[in-house]
Structure formats: structure tokens, C-alpha cells
Amino acid sequence: MTIVAIVTAIVLFLGLVFGLGLPWVAASRFEPAEKLALGAAAGVLQLYLFAGVVYVTGISSQAFVALPFLAAVAVALRFGAVRALWRSGDVRGILGQQLLFTAWCVGWLALVHSYSGGEWSADWQEHYERTLFFLEHRPLATTFLDLYSLPARPPLANLADGALVALTAKDFAHFQLCNALFSTLCWLPAVVLVRHFARQAAPVSNAVLLLAMMLNALVIQNVTFAWTKLLATSFILLAVGFHVRGLAEDAPARRIIAAGAAAAALVTHYSALPYVLLLGASHLAFAWSQRRRWPVGRELLAGGALAVGLAATWYGWSVVHYGVAGTFLASTTGAPSLAPGAWIACRLWNLFITFVPHPLRPMDYAFIAQKSSLGFAHDYSFTIYQTTLPGAFGVAGLVLWLWVLRHVRAPAAPVAERWFWRGFIPGAILLSVATAYWRDRWGVVHIGLSAVVLIGLAWLAARWDETPSRIRRLWAAALGLDAACGLALHFYLQHTLRVSVQDLPALLHGQPVEFSAVSSKNLLLKQILGYRFIGDDGPPAALILPLLAVLLILAIRQLAAVAAPRSAFSSAHARS
């Protein structure tokens, strides 16, 4: 892809998502950050529904040409409200940070020639095939990776990807870019959460969170791998953000929106189910505590109708065409039947390794055996960052956690919100780990705990202003270490990885080759399929790396600009 094609796709993405979504919420009474996050979610949902209608009706893909016109009409009809929203400096600041975060992620993506890391294998091919399934109206009996039926994964992200791909090009590089762009939307609901945790519109918290997410390996590696988990995480964060604000301020509208966002997450990825169950339980518990107030019944009906209606767009259609068993059991194909004791032992083991990274316990490294010492170091660090909770926060996150948990008290919160957090975070960890039916090697954070990690990063960012300067300097140094081990090493390998078809016999016989078996098979699969990545035909690394450096400097200067006045004020206040 050329630079022009990349910029065109980004502009189209931003225009459609915000052009379709923001007019619906621009005049609402929500805060600016909430409007932006909700507007983006509404835009994604409209792309999903439009693409679904195109598929179900069987009309030509040329119908997607109507989307830019629909976005323009929506903005024109609500132009006054949209213009008033744009005039807010807060809105422009958040959107600027979104654009910076998006450009940062696209820059790293443009370096990728092949996917590499741990056991991340052919999901990227599967999701591309699923997108083409809807665009090309392929038969219902189609299987993916010769293993999964269509209901094995929900389709919201694939249909939304398809809407953008249909307006650009259907090759893998465009799909790769469109998929990453949707994943970058996790920034907006994360801002909603950091604002709530900070109890104010604190620019320093936004800037800290932006830098923390830009240099967090779990976030950037997930954005640049072509799958749907981070978009599901975006909907989960939106649901959590609106739900806790709804509890704290007794705002029924926010709780109803949270129910819809949770349903959207479940239509994006099945790993959202634990969060949906916990949010639903919290909503019911709050309604029970307020049962003497008659509007509660209407609230439950409204939230339930919104959630069920949105979920039915997929599950209803799937049941009609694949049956109940084909819809709700497809995602667990291959799950072993375990005795109760073995089932519990498997979950306890996965919980243990999710909290204890592999360097701290006995481990057989045969699965990542390879001749390249650099490749081994990459897989070694990748599996810490992606699969364990301590690693997912990065060294920088751990530095802040160690300080904050010991020295900082969380601000006072309403009783309902306090009880929510006491049950939600432990429940999300336990239920998400329990969804992994296999005995894992590394840990299972990447399966469904990305939302917990981003909630934790938002909470840490809200507490950053309370930390002393020496902890901030240590945090900055730790960010540099995370950037080196989690980003630079990862993308260097993905940019320079080479393998030959002559290595195929050794791979089939389990013999070590230059790079790990999974990394080598990913590249061989790409070559066999004839796919071209953005990194194959896009801008050269000599142009991308300086651009990434400029973006990082902008993020650092933004933090320095908003932190310096507050530090000066704090020092003056201490002297007085």
C-alpha cells in the first residue's frame, strides 16, 4: 500500500465512524469524552448493521458506496450540534490524541512483513476469510481453517471491516489496515474511565494514559495483529465506563447504554461473555436495591430490550440458519470432556500461570526452540507481556502499581460503585481464566483479560499526579525498557523474519529451524496464500521509524506540557 492509500483509508475510517455516530449523541447531556466514545461505538454499530443488511439481502457490494453519503447527510442534519461539540477544546484534544494513537499504531503495522510471537498463528487468515465470506456471499457451509463454522466466532468486527474494505480494496493489506483502525478505538472509552477515576477532566491523566498505551506491548501487539479482541475490549470498556457512572450518579440512561455496549462486545468476540454476565448481575443487583422506585422496572426493560435486540441481529440469524446447537456450541468445538476434578485442576493451573510468568516457575521451552537467539528472546518476552497479568501491565505498570497500592488511597466513591469494583475485577479474572478449557503453557491474559489491563492502566494514570518525582522518573525508564523488549524487538523480528519453503520438511518433523515453528509457519502460510502485507509494499522503514519517533516526542511533550504547571503549583503550595 502506498502512503496515499494508507492516508485515504484512515480518513475514510474516521469520516465514517464519527460521521455516522457523532450526530446521534452530539446534543446529548453526556460529557465530551463520553460523547466521543459513544459516537464512535454508534458509528461502528451502523457499519456492522449496514454490512449485515447488504449480506442478508444479497445486494451488490456497490451498495457500500452509500455510506459516505449517509455520513455526510447525518452531519448536515445535525450540523449545529456537531459544530458546537467540535468547538470544545476538550473534544479537539481527545480527538487529537486519538489521531496520534492511530498514527502510532499504523506506523508499527507498516513494519510488519509477517506475524510472529508465541503461539499466535493463523487467526489473521481466518478473520480475513470471514470478512470475504460476507462480502462475497459465500455458502453457509463454508469452514474456516478447515475447522470452524461461521458461528464459531461472532461477526461484528468482520462485517465492519468488510464495509471499509469494500470501499477501498479487498486485498489482505487493506483488510489488515482496516482491522487495526477499528482496534485503535479502544483509546476513547479508556479516556472515559480515566476521567471517572480522576474525578475530573484532568489533562495530565489523559497524557499519561496515552503514553502508557502507546508503549504497552499488550495493546500495540493486539492492535497490529489482525483479529477482533481489542474491538470487543473497546465495547467492554465503554460498557464499564457508562455503568460505573450510572451507579455513581444514579443515571439510568448510562446504565441502559452500558447494557447495549455489553451486547455489542458479545457480538464482537465471545471472550466478552464473563464481562456481560458480571455487568448484568451488577445491573440486577442495583435494580433490586432500588426496587421500591417504579422507574427501575422500565430501566431494566429498556436495557434488556436494547441488549437483546442488538444480540439478536447475530444470534437470531445464526439460530435460523445453523440451529441452536450449531450456534451456541460451535465455539467450543474440540473442548475435551473432563471429570470435575480435572476441570478444576485445569482452571487452577491456568490461574496460577496467568499470575506467575514462566521465568518464575519450571517451564519447557521446546515449543519456542529455534536457532536464532534473538528470535528466542523475542518469544520469551512476548509470552510474558501477552499472557500474564504482571507482564501485561509492563514493567512501567508494575512500578506504578507497587507505589500506588502502598502509598495512595483511592478517592471516595458511592457504595454501589465500591461494591461493583470489589466483585467485577476478581470476577472478570476468574471467569475469563475459566473460559480457557485447555491446560495452557504460558497464561491466558490475551484470551479475555485485555479489558482488565486497560481498566488498570486507566486507574494508574488517574493516580499518576499523586506520585513523587522519583517514581515518575523510574516509570519513564521502565517505559523505555517496555518499548525495547515489547515493541522494538517484536516489530524488528516481524520486519526482518525470513523463512524458505526448504524449511518445511524440518518444520513438519518438529526439528528446530532459524525461527520458531509458529513464526515460520505464519510466513510460509502467507507465501502459500500469496498475501501481501502493508509492510511488503508500503513506506520504507527509513521513513516509518522517524515518523514513529516524532509521534513519540509529541506524546512526551504533551505530557510535559500539562504536568509542568501542576508540578510547579504543587511545589509552590508545599513551600507556602
Coordinates of C-alpha atoms in Angstrom, one line a residue:
M1 CA 0.0 0.0 0.0
T2 CA 1.2 3.5 -0.8
I3 CA 1.2 6.3 1.7
V4 CA -1.7 7.9 -0.2
A5 CA -3.7 4.6 0.1
I6 CA -3.0 4.4 3.8
V7 CA -3.9 8.1 4.5
T8 CA -7.1 7.6 2.4
A9 CA -8.2 4.6 4.4
I10 CA -7.6 6.5 7.7
V11 CA -9.6 9.5 6.5
L12 CA -12.4 7.2 5.3
F13 CA -12.4 5.3 8.6
L14 CA -12.6 8.5 10.7
G15 CA -15.2 10.1 8.5
L16 CA -17.5 7.1 8.5
V17 CA -17.1 6.2 12.2
F18 CA -17.6 9.7 13.5
G19 CA -19.7 11.0 10.7
L20 CA -22.3 8.2 11.2
G21 CA -22.1 8.1 15.0
L22 CA -21.5 11.6 16.5
P23 CA -24.7 13.2 15.1
W24 CA -26.7 10.8 17.3
V25 CA -25.0 11.9 20.5
A26 CA -23.7 15.5 19.8
A27 CA -26.6 17.2 21.5
S28 CA -26.9 14.8 24.5
R29 CA -26.1 15.8 28.1
F30 CA -23.1 13.5 28.4
E31 CA -19.6 14.7 28.9
P32 CA -17.4 15.4 25.9
A33 CA -15.3 12.2 26.3
E34 CA -18.5 10.1 26.7
K35 CA -20.0 11.7 23.6
L36 CA -16.9 10.8 21.5
A37 CA -16.7 7.2 22.8
L38 CA -20.4 6.6 22.4
G39 CA -20.4 8.3 19.0
A40 CA -17.6 6.1 17.8
A41 CA -19.4 3.0 19.0
A42 CA -22.6 4.1 17.3
G43 CA -20.7 4.5 14.1
V44 CA -19.1 1.1 14.3
L45 CA -22.5 -0.4 15.0
Q46 CA -24.1 1.3 12.0
L47 CA -21.3 -0.1 9.8
Y48 CA -22.0 -3.5 11.2
L49 CA -25.7 -3.3 10.6
F50 CA -25.4 -1.8 7.1
A51 CA -23.0 -4.6 6.1
G52 CA -25.3 -7.2 7.6
V53 CA -28.2 -5.9 5.6
V54 CA -26.1 -6.0 2.4
Y55 CA -25.2 -9.6 3.1
V56 CA -28.7 -10.8 4.2
T57 CA -30.4 -9.2 1.2
G58 CA -27.8 -10.4 -1.2
I59 CA -27.5 -7.0 -2.9
S60 CA -24.2 -5.9 -4.6
S61 CA -21.3 -4.7 -2.6
Q62 CA -21.6 -1.5 -4.6
A63 CA -24.2 -0.5 -2.0
F64 CA -21.4 0.4 0.4
V65 CA -20.8 3.5 -1.7
A66 CA -23.8 4.9 0.0
L67 CA -22.0 5.0 3.4
P68 CA -20.0 8.2 2.9
F69 CA -23.2 10.0 1.6
L70 CA -25.2 8.7 4.7
A71 CA -22.4 10.1 7.0
A72 CA -22.4 13.4 5.2
V73 CA -26.2 13.6 5.4
A74 CA -26.2 12.7 9.2
V75 CA -23.6 15.5 9.8
A76 CA -25.6 18.0 7.7
L77 CA -28.8 17.3 9.6
R78 CA -27.2 17.7 13.0
F79 CA -24.6 20.3 11.9
G80 CA -25.2 22.8 14.7
A81 CA -24.8 20.2 17.4
V82 CA -21.7 18.7 15.8
R83 CA -20.2 22.1 15.3
A84 CA -20.9 23.0 18.9
L85 CA -19.2 19.8 20.1
W86 CA -16.2 20.5 17.9
R87 CA -15.7 23.9 19.4
S88 CA -14.9 22.3 22.7
G89 CA -11.2 22.3 23.3
D90 CA -11.6 19.1 25.3
V91 CA -13.1 17.4 22.4
R92 CA -10.4 18.5 20.0
G93 CA -7.7 17.5 22.5
I94 CA -9.2 13.9 22.8
L95 CA -9.6 13.6 19.1
G96 CA -6.1 14.8 18.5
Q97 CA -4.8 12.1 20.9
Q98 CA -7.0 9.5 19.1
L99 CA -5.4 10.6 15.8
L100 CA -1.9 10.4 17.4
F101 CA -2.6 6.9 18.8
T102 CA -4.0 5.7 15.5
A103 CA -1.0 7.0 13.5
W104 CA 1.4 5.4 16.0
C105 CA -0.3 2.0 15.6
V106 CA -0.4 2.3 11.8
G107 CA 3.3 3.1 11.8
W108 CA 4.2 -0.1 13.7
L109 CA 1.8 -2.1 11.5
A110 CA 3.5 -0.8 8.3
L111 CA 6.7 -2.5 9.5
V112 CA 5.1 -6.0 9.7
H113 CA 6.2 -8.4 6.9
S114 CA 5.0 -11.5 8.8
Y115 CA 3.3 -12.2 12.1
S116 CA 5.4 -13.6 14.9
G117 CA 5.2 -14.2 18.6
G118 CA 4.4 -17.1 21.0
E119 CA 1.6 -19.2 19.7
W120 CA -0.2 -16.6 17.7
S121 CA -0.8 -18.4 14.5
A122 CA -3.5 -18.4 11.7
D123 CA -6.2 -16.2 13.3
W124 CA -5.2 -13.4 10.9
Q125 CA -6.1 -15.6 7.9
E126 CA -9.3 -16.8 9.5
H127 CA -10.6 -13.3 10.1
Y128 CA -9.7 -12.2 6.6
E129 CA -11.6 -15.2 5.2
R130 CA -14.6 -14.4 7.4
T131 CA -14.6 -10.8 6.1
L132 CA -14.6 -12.1 2.5
F133 CA -17.3 -14.6 3.4
F134 CA -19.8 -11.7 3.9
L135 CA -18.5 -9.6 1.1
E136 CA -18.6 -12.4 -1.5
H137 CA -21.8 -14.1 -0.1
R138 CA -20.0 -17.4 0.3
P139 CA -22.0 -20.6 1.1
L140 CA -23.3 -21.1 4.6
A141 CA -21.4 -24.5 4.8
T142 CA -18.0 -22.7 4.4
T143 CA -15.5 -23.7 7.1
F144 CA -12.5 -21.6 8.2
L145 CA -9.1 -23.1 8.6
D146 CA -10.8 -26.3 7.7
L147 CA -12.0 -26.4 11.3
Y148 CA -14.5 -23.7 12.3
S149 CA -18.0 -23.0 11.0
L150 CA -19.3 -19.4 10.8
P151 CA -20.9 -19.3 14.3
A152 CA -17.6 -20.3 15.9
R153 CA -16.9 -16.5 16.1
P154 CA -19.4 -13.6 16.2
P155 CA -19.2 -11.3 13.1
L156 CA -19.5 -7.6 14.2
A157 CA -15.8 -6.8 13.5
N158 CA -15.7 -8.8 10.3
L159 CA -18.8 -7.0 8.9
A160 CA -17.5 -3.6 9.9
D161 CA -14.1 -4.5 8.4
G162 CA -15.9 -5.5 5.2
A163 CA -17.7 -2.2 5.0
L164 CA -14.3 -0.4 4.8
V165 CA -12.6 -3.0 2.7
A166 CA -15.5 -2.7 0.1
L167 CA -14.8 1.0 -0.2
T168 CA -11.1 0.6 -0.6
A169 CA -9.8 -2.8 -1.9
K170 CA -10.4 -6.4 -0.9
D171 CA -6.7 -7.4 -0.7
F172 CA -5.2 -8.5 2.6
A173 CA -3.2 -5.4 3.2
H174 CA -6.3 -3.2 3.2
F175 CA -8.1 -5.7 5.5
Q176 CA -5.1 -5.6 7.8
L177 CA -5.2 -1.8 8.0
C178 CA -9.0 -1.6 8.4
N179 CA -8.9 -4.2 11.2
A180 CA -6.1 -2.3 13.0
L181 CA -8.0 1.0 12.7
F182 CA -11.1 -0.4 14.5
S183 CA -8.8 -1.7 17.3
T184 CA -7.4 1.8 17.9
L185 CA -10.8 2.9 19.1
C186 CA -10.0 1.4 22.5
W187 CA -8.5 4.8 23.3
L188 CA -11.8 6.6 23.6
P189 CA -13.6 4.5 26.2
A190 CA -10.3 4.3 28.1
V191 CA -10.5 8.1 28.4
V192 CA -14.0 7.9 29.8
L193 CA -12.6 5.6 32.5
V194 CA -9.5 7.7 33.3
R195 CA -11.8 10.8 33.7
H196 CA -14.0 8.9 36.0
F197 CA -11.1 7.6 38.1
A198 CA -9.5 11.1 38.3
R199 CA -12.9 12.6 39.3
Q200 CA -12.2 15.4 37.0
A201 CA -11.2 16.3 33.4
A202 CA -7.5 16.1 34.2
P203 CA -5.3 16.6 31.1
V204 CA -2.3 15.1 32.8
S205 CA -4.2 11.8 33.3
N206 CA -5.1 11.7 29.6
A207 CA -1.5 12.3 28.6
V208 CA -0.2 9.7 31.0
L209 CA -2.7 7.1 29.7
L210 CA -1.8 7.9 26.1
L211 CA 1.9 7.4 26.6
A212 CA 1.2 4.2 28.7
M213 CA -0.9 2.7 26.0
M214 CA 1.5 3.7 23.2
L215 CA 4.3 1.9 24.9
N216 CA 2.3 -1.1 26.3
A217 CA 3.2 -4.3 24.5
L218 CA -0.1 -6.0 25.0
V219 CA -2.0 -3.1 23.5
I220 CA 0.1 -2.4 20.4
Q221 CA 0.7 -6.1 19.6
N222 CA -3.0 -6.7 19.7
V223 CA -3.8 -3.7 17.6
T224 CA -1.4 -4.8 14.9
F225 CA -2.4 -8.5 14.8
A226 CA -5.4 -9.0 12.6
W227 CA -8.1 -10.2 15.0
T228 CA -11.1 -8.9 16.8
K229 CA -10.3 -9.0 20.5
L230 CA -9.4 -5.3 21.0
L231 CA -12.6 -4.0 19.3
A232 CA -14.5 -6.2 21.7
T233 CA -12.4 -4.7 24.5
S234 CA -13.4 -1.3 23.4
F235 CA -17.1 -2.1 23.8
I236 CA -16.4 -3.7 27.2
L237 CA -14.6 -0.5 28.4
L238 CA -17.5 1.6 27.1
A239 CA -20.0 -0.6 29.0
V240 CA -18.0 -0.5 32.2
G241 CA -17.4 3.3 31.9
F242 CA -21.1 4.1 31.5
H243 CA -22.2 1.5 34.0
V244 CA -20.0 2.9 36.9
R245 CA -21.0 6.4 36.1
G246 CA -24.6 5.2 36.1
L247 CA -24.1 3.7 39.5
A248 CA -22.1 6.7 40.9
E249 CA -24.7 9.3 39.8
D250 CA -27.8 7.1 39.6
A251 CA -28.1 7.8 35.9
P252 CA -30.5 5.3 34.3
A253 CA -29.6 6.4 30.7
R254 CA -25.9 5.5 31.3
R255 CA -26.8 2.1 32.7
I256 CA -29.1 1.4 29.7
I257 CA -26.3 2.4 27.2
A258 CA -23.9 0.1 29.1
A259 CA -26.3 -2.9 28.5
G260 CA -26.2 -2.1 24.8
A261 CA -22.4 -1.8 24.7
A262 CA -22.0 -5.1 26.5
A263 CA -24.2 -6.8 23.9
A264 CA -22.1 -5.3 21.2
A265 CA -19.0 -6.7 22.8
L266 CA -20.6 -10.2 22.8
V267 CA -21.4 -9.8 19.1
T268 CA -17.7 -9.0 18.5
H269 CA -15.9 -11.7 20.5
Y270 CA -17.2 -14.5 22.8
S271 CA -14.5 -13.6 25.3
A272 CA -16.8 -10.7 26.3
L273 CA -19.2 -13.2 28.0
P274 CA -17.7 -13.0 31.5
Y275 CA -18.0 -9.2 31.4
V276 CA -21.5 -9.3 30.1
L277 CA -22.5 -11.7 32.9
L278 CA -20.9 -9.5 35.6
L279 CA -22.4 -6.3 34.3
G280 CA -25.8 -7.9 34.0
A281 CA -25.5 -9.2 37.6
S282 CA -24.5 -5.7 38.8
H283 CA -27.4 -4.1 37.0
L284 CA -29.9 -6.6 38.5
A285 CA -28.4 -6.2 42.0
F286 CA -28.6 -2.4 41.8
A287 CA -32.2 -2.6 40.5
W288 CA -33.1 -4.9 43.4
S289 CA -31.6 -2.4 45.9
Q290 CA -33.8 0.3 44.3
R291 CA -36.9 -1.9 43.7
R292 CA -39.2 0.5 45.6
R293 CA -38.6 3.1 42.9
W294 CA -41.0 2.4 40.0
P295 CA -38.7 3.6 37.2
V296 CA -36.3 0.8 37.8
G297 CA -38.6 -1.7 36.0
R298 CA -38.7 0.5 32.9
E299 CA -34.9 0.8 33.1
L300 CA -34.5 -3.0 33.1
L301 CA -36.9 -3.4 30.3
A302 CA -35.2 -0.7 28.2
G303 CA -31.7 -2.0 28.9
G304 CA -32.8 -5.6 28.3
A305 CA -34.6 -4.7 25.0
L306 CA -31.5 -2.8 23.7
A307 CA -29.1 -5.7 24.6
V308 CA -31.4 -8.5 23.3
G309 CA -32.3 -6.6 20.2
L310 CA -28.6 -6.0 19.3
A311 CA -27.6 -9.5 20.2
A312 CA -30.5 -10.9 18.2
T313 CA -29.1 -9.4 15.0
W314 CA -26.5 -12.1 15.1
Y315 CA -27.7 -14.9 17.3
G316 CA -31.2 -14.8 15.9
W317 CA -30.0 -15.1 12.4
S318 CA -27.5 -17.8 13.3
V319 CA -30.1 -19.9 15.1
V320 CA -32.3 -19.8 12.0
H321 CA -29.6 -20.9 9.7
Y322 CA -27.4 -23.1 11.9
G323 CA -29.7 -24.2 14.7
V324 CA -29.3 -23.8 18.4
A325 CA -26.5 -26.3 18.8
G326 CA -24.7 -25.0 15.7
T327 CA -24.8 -21.5 17.1
F328 CA -24.0 -21.9 20.8
L329 CA -21.8 -24.9 20.8
A330 CA -19.7 -24.1 17.7
S331 CA -17.2 -22.0 19.6
T332 CA -16.3 -24.9 21.9
T333 CA -15.6 -27.5 19.2
G334 CA -12.8 -29.7 20.3
A335 CA -13.2 -28.9 24.0
P336 CA -12.3 -32.1 26.0
S337 CA -14.8 -33.7 28.3
L338 CA -13.2 -33.5 31.8
A339 CA -14.1 -35.0 35.1
P340 CA -15.0 -32.4 37.8
G341 CA -11.6 -32.8 39.5
A342 CA -9.7 -32.4 36.2
W343 CA -11.8 -29.5 35.2
I344 CA -11.0 -27.6 38.4
A345 CA -7.3 -28.6 38.3
C346 CA -7.0 -27.2 34.7
R347 CA -8.5 -23.9 35.7
L348 CA -6.4 -23.6 38.8
W349 CA -3.3 -24.2 36.8
N350 CA -4.3 -21.6 34.2
L351 CA -5.0 -19.1 37.0
F352 CA -1.6 -19.8 38.6
I353 CA 0.4 -19.3 35.3
T354 CA -1.6 -16.2 34.5
F355 CA -0.2 -14.6 37.7
V356 CA 3.2 -16.2 37.7
P357 CA 5.3 -15.6 34.5
H358 CA 7.2 -18.5 33.1
P359 CA 10.7 -17.3 34.3
L360 CA 9.5 -17.7 37.8
R361 CA 8.4 -21.4 37.5
P362 CA 9.5 -24.6 35.8
M363 CA 9.0 -24.4 32.1
D364 CA 9.7 -26.5 29.0
Y365 CA 10.8 -24.1 26.3
A366 CA 10.8 -26.7 23.5
F367 CA 7.8 -25.0 21.9
I368 CA 9.8 -21.9 21.1
A369 CA 13.1 -23.6 20.4
Q370 CA 14.9 -22.0 17.4
K371 CA 18.4 -21.4 16.2
S372 CA 18.1 -17.6 16.4
S373 CA 18.9 -16.3 19.9
L374 CA 17.2 -13.0 19.0
G375 CA 14.1 -14.9 18.0
F376 CA 14.1 -16.9 21.2
A377 CA 14.5 -13.7 23.3
H378 CA 11.5 -12.3 21.4
D379 CA 9.2 -15.2 22.1
Y380 CA 10.5 -15.3 25.7
S381 CA 9.5 -11.7 26.3
F382 CA 6.3 -11.9 24.1
T383 CA 4.8 -14.6 26.2
I384 CA 5.4 -12.6 29.4
Y385 CA 3.8 -9.4 28.0
Q386 CA 0.8 -11.1 26.4
T387 CA -0.2 -14.0 28.6
T388 CA 0.5 -12.9 32.3
L389 CA -1.2 -10.2 34.3
P390 CA 2.1 -8.8 35.7
G391 CA 3.6 -8.8 32.3
A392 CA 0.6 -7.3 30.6
F393 CA 1.0 -4.1 32.6
G394 CA 4.6 -3.9 31.6
V395 CA 7.5 -3.0 33.9
A396 CA 6.2 0.6 33.9
G397 CA 2.8 -0.5 35.1
L398 CA 4.3 -2.6 37.8
V399 CA 6.4 0.3 39.0
L400 CA 3.2 2.4 39.5
W401 CA 1.3 -0.5 41.0
L402 CA 3.9 -1.1 43.6
W403 CA 3.9 2.6 44.7
V404 CA 0.2 3.3 44.4
L405 CA -1.0 0.2 46.3
R406 CA 1.3 1.1 49.2
H407 CA 1.0 4.9 49.4
V408 CA -2.1 6.1 47.6
R409 CA -5.7 5.7 48.8
A410 CA -8.4 5.6 46.1
P411 CA -10.8 8.5 46.2
A412 CA -14.1 8.1 47.9
A413 CA -16.8 6.5 45.7
P414 CA -20.5 5.8 46.2
V415 CA -21.3 2.5 47.9
A416 CA -22.8 0.9 44.8
E417 CA -19.7 1.6 42.8
R418 CA -17.3 0.3 45.5
W419 CA -19.2 -3.0 45.6
F420 CA -19.2 -3.2 41.9
W421 CA -15.4 -3.0 41.7
R422 CA -14.9 -5.4 44.5
G423 CA -16.8 -8.1 42.6
F424 CA -16.1 -7.1 39.0
I425 CA -12.3 -7.2 38.7
P426 CA -11.9 -10.6 40.6
G427 CA -14.9 -12.0 38.8
A428 CA -13.6 -11.0 35.4
I429 CA -10.2 -12.6 36.1
L430 CA -11.7 -15.8 37.4
L431 CA -14.4 -16.2 34.7
S432 CA -12.1 -15.2 31.9
V433 CA -9.5 -17.7 33.0
A434 CA -12.2 -20.4 33.3
T435 CA -13.1 -20.0 29.7
A436 CA -9.8 -21.5 28.6
Y437 CA -10.7 -25.2 28.5
W438 CA -7.1 -26.3 27.8
R439 CA -4.1 -26.6 30.1
D440 CA -2.0 -23.7 28.8
R441 CA 1.7 -23.3 28.8
W442 CA 2.1 -19.6 29.3
G443 CA -1.0 -17.9 30.7
V444 CA -4.3 -16.7 29.3
V445 CA -4.4 -12.9 29.6
H446 CA -4.6 -12.4 25.8
I447 CA -7.7 -14.6 25.7
G448 CA -10.0 -12.2 27.5
L449 CA -8.3 -10.0 30.1
S450 CA -7.3 -7.1 27.9
A451 CA -10.2 -5.1 29.3
V452 CA -8.9 -5.7 32.9
V453 CA -5.5 -4.5 31.9
L454 CA -6.8 -1.3 30.2
I455 CA -9.0 -0.5 33.2
G456 CA -5.9 -0.9 35.4
L457 CA -3.9 1.4 33.2
A458 CA -6.6 4.0 33.3
W459 CA -6.7 3.8 37.1
L460 CA -2.9 4.1 37.4
A461 CA -3.0 7.1 35.0
A462 CA -5.5 8.8 37.3
R463 CA -3.2 8.3 40.3
W464 CA 0.0 9.4 38.5
D465 CA -0.3 13.0 39.7
E466 CA -0.1 11.8 43.3
T467 CA 3.3 10.0 42.8
P468 CA 6.6 11.7 43.7
S469 CA 9.1 12.7 41.0
R470 CA 11.5 9.9 41.7
I471 CA 8.7 7.3 40.9
R472 CA 7.8 9.2 37.8
R473 CA 11.4 9.0 36.6
L474 CA 11.5 5.3 37.4
W475 CA 8.2 4.9 35.5
A476 CA 9.7 6.7 32.5
A477 CA 12.8 4.5 32.5
A478 CA 10.6 1.4 32.7
L479 CA 8.6 2.6 29.8
G480 CA 11.8 2.7 27.8
L481 CA 12.5 -0.9 28.8
D482 CA 9.0 -2.0 27.8
A483 CA 9.4 -0.2 24.4
A484 CA 12.7 -2.0 23.8
C485 CA 11.5 -5.5 24.8
G486 CA 7.9 -5.3 23.9
L487 CA 7.8 -3.2 20.8
A488 CA 11.3 -2.7 19.2
L489 CA 12.3 -6.4 19.4
H490 CA 8.8 -7.6 18.4
F491 CA 8.5 -5.5 15.3
Y492 CA 12.1 -5.9 14.3
L493 CA 11.5 -9.6 14.1
Q494 CA 8.3 -9.2 12.2
H495 CA 10.0 -6.9 9.8
T496 CA 13.1 -9.0 9.2
L497 CA 11.8 -12.5 9.6
R498 CA 12.7 -14.8 6.7
V499 CA 12.0 -18.4 6.0
S500 CA 12.2 -20.7 3.0
V501 CA 10.0 -23.5 1.7
Q502 CA 13.1 -25.6 2.1
D503 CA 12.5 -25.4 5.9
L504 CA 9.1 -27.0 5.5
P505 CA 10.3 -30.7 6.0
A506 CA 12.1 -29.7 9.2
L507 CA 9.0 -28.0 10.5
L508 CA 6.8 -30.9 9.7
H509 CA 9.2 -33.2 11.6
G510 CA 9.4 -30.9 14.6
Q511 CA 13.0 -30.0 14.0
P512 CA 14.3 -26.5 15.0
V513 CA 14.8 -24.0 12.2
E514 CA 16.1 -20.4 12.3
F515 CA 12.9 -19.0 13.9
S516 CA 10.2 -20.6 16.0
A517 CA 7.8 -23.1 14.4
V518 CA 4.8 -20.8 14.7
S519 CA 6.6 -17.8 13.3
S520 CA 7.9 -19.8 10.4
K521 CA 4.6 -21.3 9.6
N522 CA 2.9 -17.9 9.6
L523 CA 5.3 -16.7 7.0
L524 CA 5.1 -19.8 4.9
L525 CA 1.3 -19.6 5.1
K526 CA 1.4 -16.1 3.9
Q527 CA 3.6 -17.1 1.0
I528 CA 1.5 -20.1 0.0
L529 CA -1.7 -17.9 0.0
G530 CA 0.0 -15.2 -1.9
Y531 CA -1.0 -12.4 0.5
R532 CA 0.8 -9.1 0.5
F533 CA 1.1 -7.2 3.8
I534 CA 1.3 -3.4 4.2
G535 CA 4.9 -3.8 5.1
D536 CA 5.6 -5.5 1.8
D537 CA 4.6 -2.6 -0.5
G538 CA 4.2 0.3 1.9
P539 CA 6.6 3.1 3.0
P540 CA 10.2 2.0 3.8
A541 CA 11.4 1.6 7.4
A542 CA 13.7 4.6 6.8
L543 CA 10.6 6.8 6.6
I544 CA 8.4 5.0 9.2
L545 CA 10.9 5.0 12.1
P546 CA 11.5 8.8 12.1
L547 CA 7.7 9.2 11.9
L548 CA 7.3 7.0 15.0
A549 CA 10.0 9.0 16.8
V550 CA 8.1 12.2 16.0
L551 CA 4.8 10.8 17.3
L552 CA 6.5 9.6 20.5
I553 CA 8.1 13.0 21.0
L554 CA 4.7 14.7 20.6
A555 CA 3.2 12.4 23.2
I556 CA 6.0 13.1 25.6
R557 CA 5.9 16.8 25.1
Q558 CA 2.1 16.7 25.6
L559 CA 2.6 15.1 29.0
A560 CA 5.4 17.5 29.9
A561 CA 3.2 20.5 28.9
V562 CA 0.3 19.5 31.2
A563 CA 2.5 18.1 34.0
A564 CA 4.9 21.0 34.4
P565 CA 2.3 23.6 35.5
R566 CA 0.8 21.2 38.1
S567 CA 4.2 20.3 39.4
A568 CA 5.1 24.0 39.8
F569 CA 1.8 24.6 41.6
S570 CA 2.4 21.7 43.9
S571 CA 5.9 22.9 44.8
A572 CA 4.7 26.5 45.4
H573 CA 1.8 25.1 47.6
A574 CA 4.3 23.0 49.6
R575 CA 6.6 26.0 50.2
S576 CA 3.7 28.1 51.4

